[in-house]
mmCIF file of C-alpha atoms in Angstrom:
data_model
loop_
_atom_site.group_PDB
_atom_site.id
_atom_site.type_symbol
_atom_site.label_atom_id
_atom_site.label_comp_id
_atom_site.label_asym_id
_atom_site.label_seq_id
_atom_site.Cartn_x
_atom_site.Cartn_y
_atom_site.Cartn_z
ATOM 1 C CA MET T 1 -5.678 4.561 16.034
ATOM 2 C CA PRO T 2 -2.640 3.088 14.377
ATOM 3 C CA ASP T 3 -2.912 2.676 10.635
ATOM 4 C CA PHE T 4 -2.179 -1.098 10.812
ATOM 5 C CA MET T 5 -4.759 -1.658 13.556
ATOM 6 C CA ARG T 6 -7.366 0.410 11.723
ATOM 7 C CA LYS T 7 -6.851 -1.793 8.583
ATOM 8 C CA PHE T 8 -6.773 -4.947 10.561
ATOM 9 C CA ILE T 9 -10.098 -4.161 12.149
ATOM 10 C CA GLY T 10 -11.583 -3.017 8.704
ATOM 11 C CA LEU T 11 -10.607 -6.231 7.023
ATOM 12 C CA LEU T 12 -11.894 -8.315 9.939
ATOM 13 C CA LEU T 13 -15.059 -6.664 9.673
ATOM 14 C CA ILE T 14 -15.400 -7.090 5.839
ATOM 15 C CA PHE T 15 -14.615 -10.743 6.170
ATOM 16 C CA ALA T 16 -17.101 -11.187 8.986
ATOM 17 C CA ALA T 17 -19.975 -9.381 7.374
ATOM 18 C CA ILE T 18 -19.510 -10.070 3.695
ATOM 19 C CA GLY T 19 -17.834 -13.481 3.967
ATOM 20 C CA VAL T 20 -20.569 -14.773 6.613
ATOM 21 C CA ALA T 21 -23.485 -13.354 4.704
ATOM 22 C CA SER T 22 -22.463 -14.867 1.445
ATOM 23 C CA CYS T 23 -21.422 -18.284 2.676
ATOM 24 C CA GLN T 24 -24.661 -18.207 4.805
ATOM 25 C CA ALA T 25 -26.645 -17.474 1.410
ATOM 26 C CA LEU T 26 -24.785 -20.551 -0.137
ATOM 27 C CA LEU T 27 -25.709 -22.886 2.924
ATOM 28 C CA THR T 28 -29.241 -21.535 2.887
ATOM 29 C CA SER T 29 -29.642 -22.247 -0.946
ATOM 30 C CA CYS T 30 -28.162 -25.685 -0.725
ATOM 31 C CA SER T 31 -29.947 -26.701 2.370
ATOM 32 C CA PRO T 32 -33.248 -28.796 1.666
ATOM 33 C CA ASP T 33 -35.713 -26.546 3.585
ATOM 34 C CA ALA T 34 -33.903 -23.269 4.097
ATOM 35 C CA SER T 35 -33.675 -23.859 7.768
ATOM 36 C CA VAL T 36 -30.019 -23.434 8.388
ATOM 37 C CA ILE T 37 -30.315 -20.490 10.521
ATOM 38 C CA SER T 38 -33.076 -21.697 12.745
ATOM 39 C CA SER T 39 -31.038 -24.936 13.284
ATOM 40 C CA ALA T 40 -27.988 -23.086 14.186
ATOM 41 C CA LEU T 41 -29.801 -20.978 16.854
ATOM 42 C CA PRO T 42 -29.855 -22.119 20.431
ATOM 43 C CA ARG T 43 -33.213 -23.754 21.658
ATOM 44 C CA MET W 1 -24.108 -20.922 17.363
ATOM 45 C CA GLY W 2 -21.169 -20.141 19.819
ATOM 46 C CA ARG W 3 -18.783 -22.977 18.500
ATOM 47 C CA PHE W 4 -19.653 -21.339 14.978
ATOM 48 C CA LEU W 5 -18.765 -17.858 16.082
ATOM 49 C CA LEU W 6 -15.636 -19.081 17.853
ATOM 50 C CA LEU W 7 -14.580 -21.181 14.772
ATOM 51 C CA ALA W 8 -15.169 -18.148 12.485
ATOM 52 C CA GLY W 9 -12.916 -15.985 14.860
ATOM 53 C CA VAL W 10 -10.222 -18.577 14.971
ATOM 54 C CA ILE W 11 -10.124 -18.690 11.157
ATOM 55 C CA LEU W 12 -10.806 -14.960 10.448
ATOM 56 C CA ILE W 13 -8.169 -13.302 12.744
ATOM 57 C CA PRO W 14 -5.052 -15.099 11.554
ATOM 58 C CA LEU W 15 -6.439 -14.906 7.846
ATOM 59 C CA THR W 16 -6.817 -11.198 8.228
ATOM 60 C CA ALA W 17 -3.482 -10.717 9.774
ATOM 61 C CA LEU W 18 -1.945 -12.959 7.120
ATOM 62 C CA ILE W 19 -3.418 -10.895 4.296
ATOM 63 C CA LEU W 20 -2.110 -7.523 5.863
ATOM 64 C CA LEU W 21 1.555 -8.896 6.395
ATOM 65 C CA LEU W 22 1.449 -10.121 2.709
ATOM 66 C CA GLN W 23 0.229 -6.724 1.334
ATOM 67 C CA ARG W 24 3.113 -5.092 3.284
ATOM 68 C CA GLY W 25 5.575 -7.505 2.076
ATOM 69 C CA PHE W 26 4.249 -6.886 -1.551
ATOM 70 C CA ARG W 27 4.687 -3.060 -1.014
ATOM 71 C CA VAL W 28 8.334 -3.349 0.121
ATOM 72 C CA MET W 29 9.099 -5.618 -2.907
ATOM 73 C CA ALA W 30 7.294 -3.244 -5.213
ATOM 74 C CA GLU W 31 9.408 -0.159 -3.736
ATOM 75 C CA ARG W 32 12.569 -2.283 -4.105
ATOM 76 C CA TYR W 33 11.984 -3.050 -7.814
ATOM 77 C CA GLN W 34 10.167 0.330 -8.703
ATOM 78 C CA SER W 35 12.370 0.658 -11.774
ATOM 79 C CA ALA W 36 11.041 -2.511 -13.342
ATOM 80 C CA PRO W 37 9.857 -1.692 -16.873
ATOM 81 C CA ALA W 38 6.622 -3.691 -17.135
ATOM 82 C CA ARG W 39 4.210 -3.076 -14.253
ATOM 83 C CA LEU W 40 1.350 -5.516 -13.485
ATOM 84 C CA PRO W 41 -2.038 -4.215 -13.220
ATOM 85 C CA SER W 42 -2.909 -3.140 -9.373
ATOM 86 C CA THR W 43 -4.628 -5.556 -7.142
ATOM 87 C CA LYS W 44 -6.313 -2.849 -5.107
ATOM 88 C CA GLY W 45 -9.884 -3.722 -4.067
ATOM 89 C CA PHE W 46 -9.614 -7.354 -5.394
ATOM 90 C CA LEU W 47 -10.855 -8.917 -2.204
ATOM 91 C CA LEU W 48 -14.107 -7.385 -2.846
ATOM 92 C CA PHE W 49 -14.488 -9.600 -6.098
ATOM 93 C CA LEU W 50 -13.423 -12.759 -4.435
ATOM 94 C CA LEU W 51 -15.367 -12.674 -1.217
ATOM 95 C CA PRO W 52 -19.010 -12.469 -2.565
ATOM 96 C CA LEU W 53 -18.192 -15.610 -4.938
ATOM 97 C CA PRO W 54 -20.478 -18.077 -2.767
ATOM 98 C CA VAL W 55 -23.419 -15.820 -3.585
ATOM 99 C CA LEU W 56 -22.869 -16.391 -7.136
ATOM 100 C CA LEU W 57 -22.864 -20.030 -6.426
ATOM 101 C CA ALA W 58 -25.891 -19.743 -4.292
ATOM 102 C CA ALA W 59 -27.723 -17.988 -7.259
ATOM 103 C CA LEU W 60 -26.736 -20.863 -9.565
ATOM 104 C CA VAL W 61 -27.957 -23.565 -7.136
ATOM 105 C CA ALA W 62 -31.200 -21.677 -6.778
ATOM 106 C CA LEU W 63 -31.542 -21.719 -10.509
ATOM 107 C CA GLY W 64 -30.760 -25.664 -10.597
ATOM 108 C CA ARG W 65 -33.373 -26.120 -8.004
ATOM 109 C CA GLY W 66 -36.054 -24.068 -9.575
ATOM 110 C CA SER W 67 -36.262 -21.589 -6.472
ATOM 111 C CA LEU W 68 -37.143 -18.175 -7.947
ATOM 112 C CA GLY W 69 -36.992 -16.179 -4.928
ATOM 113 C CA GLY W 70 -33.576 -17.519 -3.930
ATOM 114 C CA LEU W 71 -32.326 -16.915 -7.400
ATOM 115 C CA LEU W 72 -33.627 -13.346 -7.506
ATOM 116 C CA GLY W 73 -32.269 -12.497 -4.065
ATOM 117 C CA ASN W 74 -28.784 -13.812 -4.528
ATOM 118 C CA ALA W 75 -28.618 -12.470 -8.248
ATOM 119 C CA ALA W 76 -29.515 -9.025 -6.969
ATOM 120 C CA GLY W 77 -27.052 -9.265 -4.172
ATOM 121 C CA TYR W 78 -24.142 -10.568 -6.474
ATOM 122 C CA ALA W 79 -24.798 -7.848 -9.127
ATOM 123 C CA LEU W 80 -24.620 -5.152 -6.230
ATOM 124 C CA PHE W 81 -21.425 -6.649 -4.883
ATOM 125 C CA LEU W 82 -19.895 -6.565 -8.481
ATOM 126 C CA ALA W 83 -21.121 -2.957 -8.931
ATOM 127 C CA GLY W 84 -19.717 -1.854 -5.523
ATOM 128 C CA ALA W 85 -16.395 -3.683 -5.974
ATOM 129 C CA LEU W 86 -15.925 -2.086 -9.443
ATOM 130 C CA LEU W 87 -16.803 1.458 -8.046
ATOM 131 C CA LEU W 88 -14.462 0.964 -5.109
ATOM 132 C CA ARG W 89 -11.618 -0.141 -7.249
ATOM 133 C CA HIS W 90 -11.955 2.812 -9.641
ATOM 134 C CA GLY W 91 -12.031 4.973 -6.563
ATOM 135 C CA LEU W 92 -8.841 3.419 -5.274
ATOM 136 C CA LEU W 93 -7.155 3.740 -8.571
ATOM 137 C CA SER W 94 -8.138 7.640 -8.908
ATOM 138 C CA GLU W 95 -7.120 8.113 -5.284
ATOM 139 C CA GLY W 96 -3.690 6.745 -6.338
ATOM 140 C CA GLU W 97 -3.410 9.014 -9.369
ATOM 141 C CA PHE W 98 -4.454 12.018 -6.991
ATOM 142 C CA ALA W 99 -1.888 11.106 -4.602
ATOM 143 C CA ARG W 100 0.878 11.109 -7.361
ATOM 144 C CA ARG W 101 0.112 14.404 -8.764
ATOM 145 C CA ARG W 102 0.886 17.883 -7.162
ATOM 146 C CA VAL W 103 -2.059 19.462 -9.077
ATOM 147 C CA ALA W 104 -5.219 17.616 -9.138
ATOM 148 C CA LYS W 105 -9.119 18.225 -8.892
ATOM 149 C CA ALA W 106 -10.713 16.207 -6.002
ATOM 150 C CA PRO W 107 -11.607 12.956 -7.597
ATOM 151 C CA TRP W 108 -15.339 11.850 -7.675
ATOM 152 C CA PRO W 109 -16.394 10.050 -4.412
ATOM 153 C CA LEU W 110 -16.297 6.661 -5.901
ATOM 154 C CA LYS W 111 -14.981 4.743 -2.873
ATOM 155 C CA MET W 112 -17.778 6.317 -0.647
ATOM 156 C CA VAL W 113 -20.368 5.270 -3.290
ATOM 157 C CA GLY W 114 -18.861 1.877 -3.673
ATOM 158 C CA SER W 115 -18.689 1.333 0.228
ATOM 159 C CA GLY W 116 -22.361 2.212 0.234
ATOM 160 C CA VAL W 117 -23.198 -0.160 -2.646
ATOM 161 C CA ILE W 118 -21.352 -2.951 -1.012
ATOM 162 C CA ALA W 119 -23.122 -2.236 2.387
ATOM 163 C CA LEU W 120 -26.357 -2.578 0.546
ATOM 164 C CA ALA W 121 -25.388 -5.672 -1.330
ATOM 165 C CA THR W 122 -24.415 -7.468 2.094
ATOM 166 C CA GLY W 123 -27.798 -6.178 3.563
ATOM 167 C CA VAL W 124 -29.797 -7.700 0.516
ATOM 168 C CA THR W 125 -27.840 -10.886 0.533
ATOM 169 C CA ALA W 126 -28.211 -11.333 4.161
ATOM 170 C CA TRP W 127 -31.671 -10.556 4.112
ATOM 171 C CA LEU W 128 -33.181 -12.232 0.822
ATOM 172 C CA GLY W 129 -30.307 -14.806 0.228
ATOM 173 C CA ALA W 130 -29.433 -15.948 3.922
ATOM 174 C CA HIS W 131 -33.113 -15.122 5.231
ATOM 175 C CA TYR W 132 -31.916 -13.147 8.276
ATOM 176 C CA PRO W 133 -34.381 -10.814 9.733
ATOM 177 C CA PRO W 134 -34.319 -7.278 8.132
ATOM 178 C CA ALA W 135 -32.837 -5.738 11.231
ATOM 179 C CA MET W 136 -30.037 -8.437 11.316
ATOM 180 C CA ALA W 137 -29.502 -7.935 7.756
ATOM 181 C CA GLY W 138 -29.067 -4.017 8.265
ATOM 182 C CA ALA W 139 -26.541 -4.816 10.946
ATOM 183 C CA PHE W 140 -24.493 -6.812 8.500
ATOM 184 C CA GLY W 141 -24.696 -4.013 6.019
ATOM 185 C CA LEU W 142 -23.571 -1.413 8.485
ATOM 186 C CA ALA W 143 -20.773 -3.747 9.642
ATOM 187 C CA ALA W 144 -19.507 -4.066 5.884
ATOM 188 C CA LEU W 145 -19.666 -0.245 5.523
ATOM 189 C CA LEU W 146 -17.528 0.185 8.587
ATOM 190 C CA GLY W 147 -15.154 -2.219 7.497
ATOM 191 C CA CYS W 148 -14.868 -0.608 4.033
ATOM 192 C CA TYR W 149 -14.315 2.835 5.712
ATOM 193 C CA LEU W 150 -11.728 1.498 8.215
ATOM 194 C CA ASN W 151 -9.945 -0.674 5.567
ATOM 195 C CA TYR W 152 -9.926 1.592 2.439
ATOM 196 C CA GLY W 153 -10.998 5.092 3.855
ATOM 197 C CA PHE W 154 -12.881 7.847 2.209
ATOM 198 C CA ASP W 155 -12.093 9.906 -0.866
ATOM 199 C CA PRO W 156 -9.990 12.947 -0.714
ATOM 200 C CA ARG W 157 -12.461 16.052 -0.789
ATOM 201 C CA THR W 158 -10.242 18.914 -1.482
ATOM 202 C CA ALA W 159 -8.332 19.659 -4.735
ATOM 203 C CA LYS W 160 -4.536 20.143 -4.815
ATOM 204 C CA ARG W 161 -4.281 23.577 -5.974
ATOM 205 C CA PHE W 162 -1.259 25.266 -7.293
ATOM 206 C CA THR W 163 -0.061 29.068 -7.186
ATOM 207 C CA ASP W 164 2.886 30.354 -9.265
ATOM 208 C CA HIS W 165 5.639 32.577 -7.779
ATOM 209 C CA ASP W 166 3.347 35.634 -8.267
ATOM 210 C CA GLY W 167 0.913 34.210 -6.058
ATOM 211 C CA VAL W 168 -1.732 33.503 -8.650
ATOM 212 C CA ASP W 169 -3.784 30.558 -8.587
ATOM 213 C CA THR W 170 -3.017 28.633 -11.884
ATOM 214 C CA THR W 171 -4.636 25.296 -11.099
ATOM 215 C CA ASP W 172 -7.341 25.478 -13.975
ATOM 216 C CA ARG W 173 -4.591 26.536 -16.358
ATOM 217 C CA VAL W 174 -2.305 23.928 -15.379
ATOM 218 C CA LEU W 175 -5.056 20.897 -15.561
ATOM 219 C CA GLU W 176 -6.171 22.239 -18.887
ATOM 220 C CA ALA W 177 -2.780 22.198 -20.290
ATOM 221 C CA LEU W 178 -2.081 18.674 -19.087
ATOM 222 C CA GLU W 179 -5.544 17.524 -20.375
ATOM 223 C CA GLN W 180 -4.979 18.843 -23.712
ATOM 224 C CA ALA W 181 -1.478 17.452 -23.904
ATOM 225 C CA GLU W 182 -3.000 13.828 -22.651
ATOM 226 C CA SER W 183 -5.588 14.108 -25.532
ATOM 227 C CA SER W 184 -2.820 14.820 -28.353
ATOM 228 C CA ILE W 185 -0.750 11.752 -27.016
ATOM 229 C CA ALA W 186 -3.789 9.585 -27.158
ATOM 230 C CA ALA W 187 -4.596 10.887 -30.736
ATOM 231 C CA ILE W 188 -0.963 10.075 -31.585
ATOM 232 C CA GLU W 189 -1.428 6.500 -30.302
ATOM 233 C CA GLN W 190 -4.565 6.169 -32.161
ATOM 234 C CA ALA W 191 -2.978 7.239 -35.297
ATOM 235 C CA SER W 192 -0.222 4.730 -34.925
ATOM 236 C CA ARG W 193 -2.645 1.940 -34.989
ATOM 237 C CA ASP W 194 -3.496 2.795 -38.425
ATOM 238 C CA ILE W 195 -0.048 2.853 -39.762
ATOM 239 C CA ARG W 196 0.852 -0.876 -40.861
ATOM 240 C CA ASN W 197 4.681 -0.570 -40.607
ATOM 241 C CA THR W 198 6.475 -2.155 -37.816
ATOM 242 C CA GLU W 199 9.311 0.204 -37.794
ATOM 243 C CA LEU W 200 7.364 3.233 -37.905
ATOM 244 C CA ASN W 201 4.913 1.965 -35.216
ATOM 245 C CA ASN W 202 7.985 1.137 -32.893
ATOM 246 C CA ARG W 203 9.020 4.871 -33.363
ATOM 247 C CA LEU W 204 5.530 6.142 -32.717
ATOM 248 C CA GLN W 205 5.449 4.095 -29.571
ATOM 249 C CA ARG W 206 8.635 5.407 -28.398
ATOM 250 C CA ILE W 207 7.561 9.156 -29.029
ATOM 251 C CA ALA W 208 4.172 8.445 -27.122
ATOM 252 C CA ARG W 209 6.203 6.872 -24.275
ATOM 253 C CA LEU W 210 8.538 10.017 -24.279
ATOM 254 C CA ALA W 211 5.643 12.361 -24.418
ATOM 255 C CA ARG W 212 4.109 10.537 -21.425
ATOM 256 C CA ASP W 213 7.273 10.833 -19.320
ATOM 257 C CA ILE W 214 7.359 14.462 -20.011
ATOM 258 C CA LEU W 215 3.763 14.923 -18.981
ATOM 259 C CA LYS W 216 4.481 12.892 -15.885
ATOM 260 C CA LEU W 217 7.497 15.436 -14.987
ATOM 261 C CA LEU W 218 5.128 18.141 -15.482
ATOM 262 C CA GLU W 219 2.210 16.708 -13.243
ATOM 263 C CA GLU W 220 4.851 16.120 -10.603
ATOM 264 C CA ASP W 221 6.232 19.900 -10.807
ATOM 265 C CA PRO W 222 3.931 22.179 -12.572
ATOM 266 C CA ARG W 223 6.530 24.900 -12.215
ATOM 267 C CA ASP W 224 8.264 23.222 -15.201
ATOM 268 C CA LEU W 225 5.222 24.035 -17.162
ATOM 269 C CA ARG W 226 6.550 27.489 -18.206
ATOM 270 C CA ARG W 227 9.848 25.701 -19.396
ATOM 271 C CA ALA W 228 7.840 23.095 -21.415
ATOM 272 C CA ARG W 229 5.482 25.583 -23.003
ATOM 273 C CA LYS W 230 7.072 25.118 -26.448
ATOM 274 C CA PHE W 231 6.820 21.373 -26.048
ATOM 275 C CA LEU W 232 3.210 21.625 -25.347
ATOM 276 C CA ASN W 233 2.197 24.269 -27.818
ATOM 277 C CA VAL W 234 4.278 23.681 -30.622
ATOM 278 C CA TYR W 235 6.073 20.240 -30.901
ATOM 279 C CA LEU W 236 3.264 18.090 -29.397
ATOM 280 C CA ASP W 237 0.532 19.610 -31.626
ATOM 281 C CA GLY W 238 2.743 19.570 -34.805
ATOM 282 C CA ALA W 239 3.638 15.883 -34.204
ATOM 283 C CA GLN W 240 -0.134 15.077 -33.756
ATOM 284 C CA GLN W 241 -1.028 16.801 -37.019
ATOM 285 C CA VAL W 242 1.802 15.073 -38.964
ATOM 286 C CA ILE W 243 1.163 11.684 -37.608
ATOM 287 C CA GLU W 244 -2.704 12.002 -38.041
ATOM 288 C CA GLY W 245 -2.172 13.124 -41.721
ATOM 289 C CA TYR W 246 0.250 10.459 -42.701
ATOM 290 C CA ALA W 247 -1.952 7.551 -41.016
ATOM 291 C CA LYS W 248 -5.077 9.057 -43.293
ATOM 292 C CA THR W 249 -2.887 9.372 -46.434
ATOM 293 C CA HIS W 250 -0.619 6.421 -46.601
ATOM 294 C CA GLY W 251 -3.231 4.004 -47.211
ATOM 295 C CA ARG W 252 -4.511 5.557 -50.332
ATOM 296 C CA VAL W 253 -1.259 6.759 -51.653
ATOM 297 C CA SER W 254 1.878 4.598 -52.144
ATOM 298 C CA ALA W 255 4.948 6.957 -52.255
ATOM 299 C CA PRO W 256 8.242 5.830 -50.868
ATOM 300 C CA GLU W 257 9.208 9.523 -50.625
ATOM 301 C CA LEU W 258 6.676 10.244 -48.476
ATOM 302 C CA GLU W 259 7.489 7.347 -46.071
ATOM 303 C CA ASP W 260 11.262 8.514 -45.988
ATOM 304 C CA ASN W 261 10.195 12.107 -45.207
ATOM 305 C CA PHE W 262 7.754 10.768 -42.567
ATOM 306 C CA ARG W 263 10.622 8.526 -41.047
ATOM 307 C CA ARG W 264 13.083 11.647 -40.979
ATOM 308 C CA VAL W 265 10.222 13.904 -39.161
ATOM 309 C CA LEU W 266 9.841 11.092 -36.471
ATOM 310 C CA ILE W 267 13.422 10.944 -35.806
ATOM 311 C CA THR W 268 13.470 14.673 -35.426
ATOM 312 C CA ILE W 269 10.481 14.439 -33.230
ATOM 313 C CA GLU W 270 12.167 11.770 -31.000
ATOM 314 C CA GLU W 271 15.203 13.722 -30.660
ATOM 315 C CA VAL W 272 13.420 16.833 -29.725
ATOM 316 C CA PHE W 273 11.231 15.166 -27.063
ATOM 317 C CA SER W 274 14.441 13.535 -25.657
ATOM 318 C CA GLU W 275 16.065 16.943 -25.381
ATOM 319 C CA GLN W 276 13.014 18.316 -23.591
ATOM 320 C CA GLN W 277 12.926 15.621 -21.099
ATOM 321 C CA GLN W 278 16.663 15.975 -20.502
ATOM 322 C CA LYS W 279 16.156 19.880 -20.010
ATOM 323 C CA LEU W 280 13.358 19.077 -17.374
ATOM 324 C CA LEU W 281 15.532 16.808 -15.573
ATOM 325 C CA GLU W 282 18.532 19.109 -15.712
ATOM 326 C CA SER W 283 16.325 22.079 -14.350
ATOM 327 C CA ASP W 284 15.345 20.062 -11.413
ATOM 328 C CA VAL W 285 18.991 19.457 -10.587
ATOM 329 C CA THR W 286 19.815 22.993 -11.021
ATOM 330 C CA ASP W 287 16.845 23.964 -8.839
ATOM 331 C CA LEU W 288 18.147 21.519 -6.088
ATOM 332 C CA ASP W 289 21.755 22.905 -6.477
ATOM 333 C CA VAL W 290 20.374 26.523 -5.985
ATOM 334 C CA GLN W 291 18.486 25.325 -2.845
ATOM 335 C CA ILE W 292 21.685 23.557 -1.378
ATOM 336 C CA GLU W 293 23.630 26.753 -2.062
ATOM 337 C CA VAL W 294 21.074 28.871 -0.403
ATOM 338 C CA LEU W 295 21.035 26.657 2.542
ATOM 339 C CA THR W 296 24.815 26.514 2.883
ATOM 340 C CA THR W 297 25.004 30.279 2.807
ATOM 341 C CA GLN W 298 22.459 30.743 5.509
ATOM 342 C CA LEU W 299 23.916 27.998 7.868
ATOM 343 C CA LYS W 300 27.499 29.877 7.227
ATOM 344 C CA ARG W 301 25.871 33.136 8.221
ATOM 345 C CA GLU W 302 24.284 31.690 11.365
ATOM 346 C CA GLY W 303 27.705 30.117 12.127
ATOM 347 C CA VAL W 304 26.666 26.576 12.055
ATOM 348 C CA ILE W 305 29.168 25.633 9.402
#
């Protein structure tokens, strides 16, 4: 795999995993009943 | 949920590409201005200090709302993120040092440990902070680990060994000599802090800088160690003893003669160190000249020239 591609995928994964987990933690802690995930999931 | 993922993808992909392009641009600029005297501290691994900031905010919000579970979960997650980012940054810096040297021991696997701690932090935050199910939180952790591995790589595992022209492995001896020289320079710098004289301090700073430059030349090419033996064993040790002695004495005794003598010694040390540096640089040029001559003779013999 070319170096640029490897780094690009790595950075994307870091953003996706850490970014989403930390923003979701903030949303959960700000939401009144901690139901952010359940409201986002399809019914 | 689908729209959320689409939106995240639309934002994340161009953002990642932009960061990589900026990194490449900075690297090119750094190479162009390599001779700049003042160097800013490296920004390696800085992203991992910025990305988890929302977790800190989440912990503060949980504290404000009196939610103990949220506070503990987010605080633990953020503490782990911080520890992992620090370990990873140290790992990246020591990897840079390892790459620069021609002889070096394999560094501690700080990048690997840091990546593991960051993966744990992501999992803990996703589980306790964002209330994802444990299996999903584990998947977040694995994704973070894979991302760290792909983006930063893992630590070098084999030492860079050095053998002299007789084929003897002298890695340990070279490393010991370099470590000893480094501690002598550190002792000189420490002693210069105790001397309250701007002129002498400036001279001492110049001496320490020269000694470090010589050490850098030796690190880059340990074959020069033989040529610099006198510098390492006699001059540097002697300079350290004199400077430490003056730093201890001058506060108690006020003698202008002593200060003049010390100044003269410092001037001599500076000259000797400059000569040593020049000699090493010249020997590199001589080595290159010899190599060019050998190659030219060989090419002539082969009938290429």
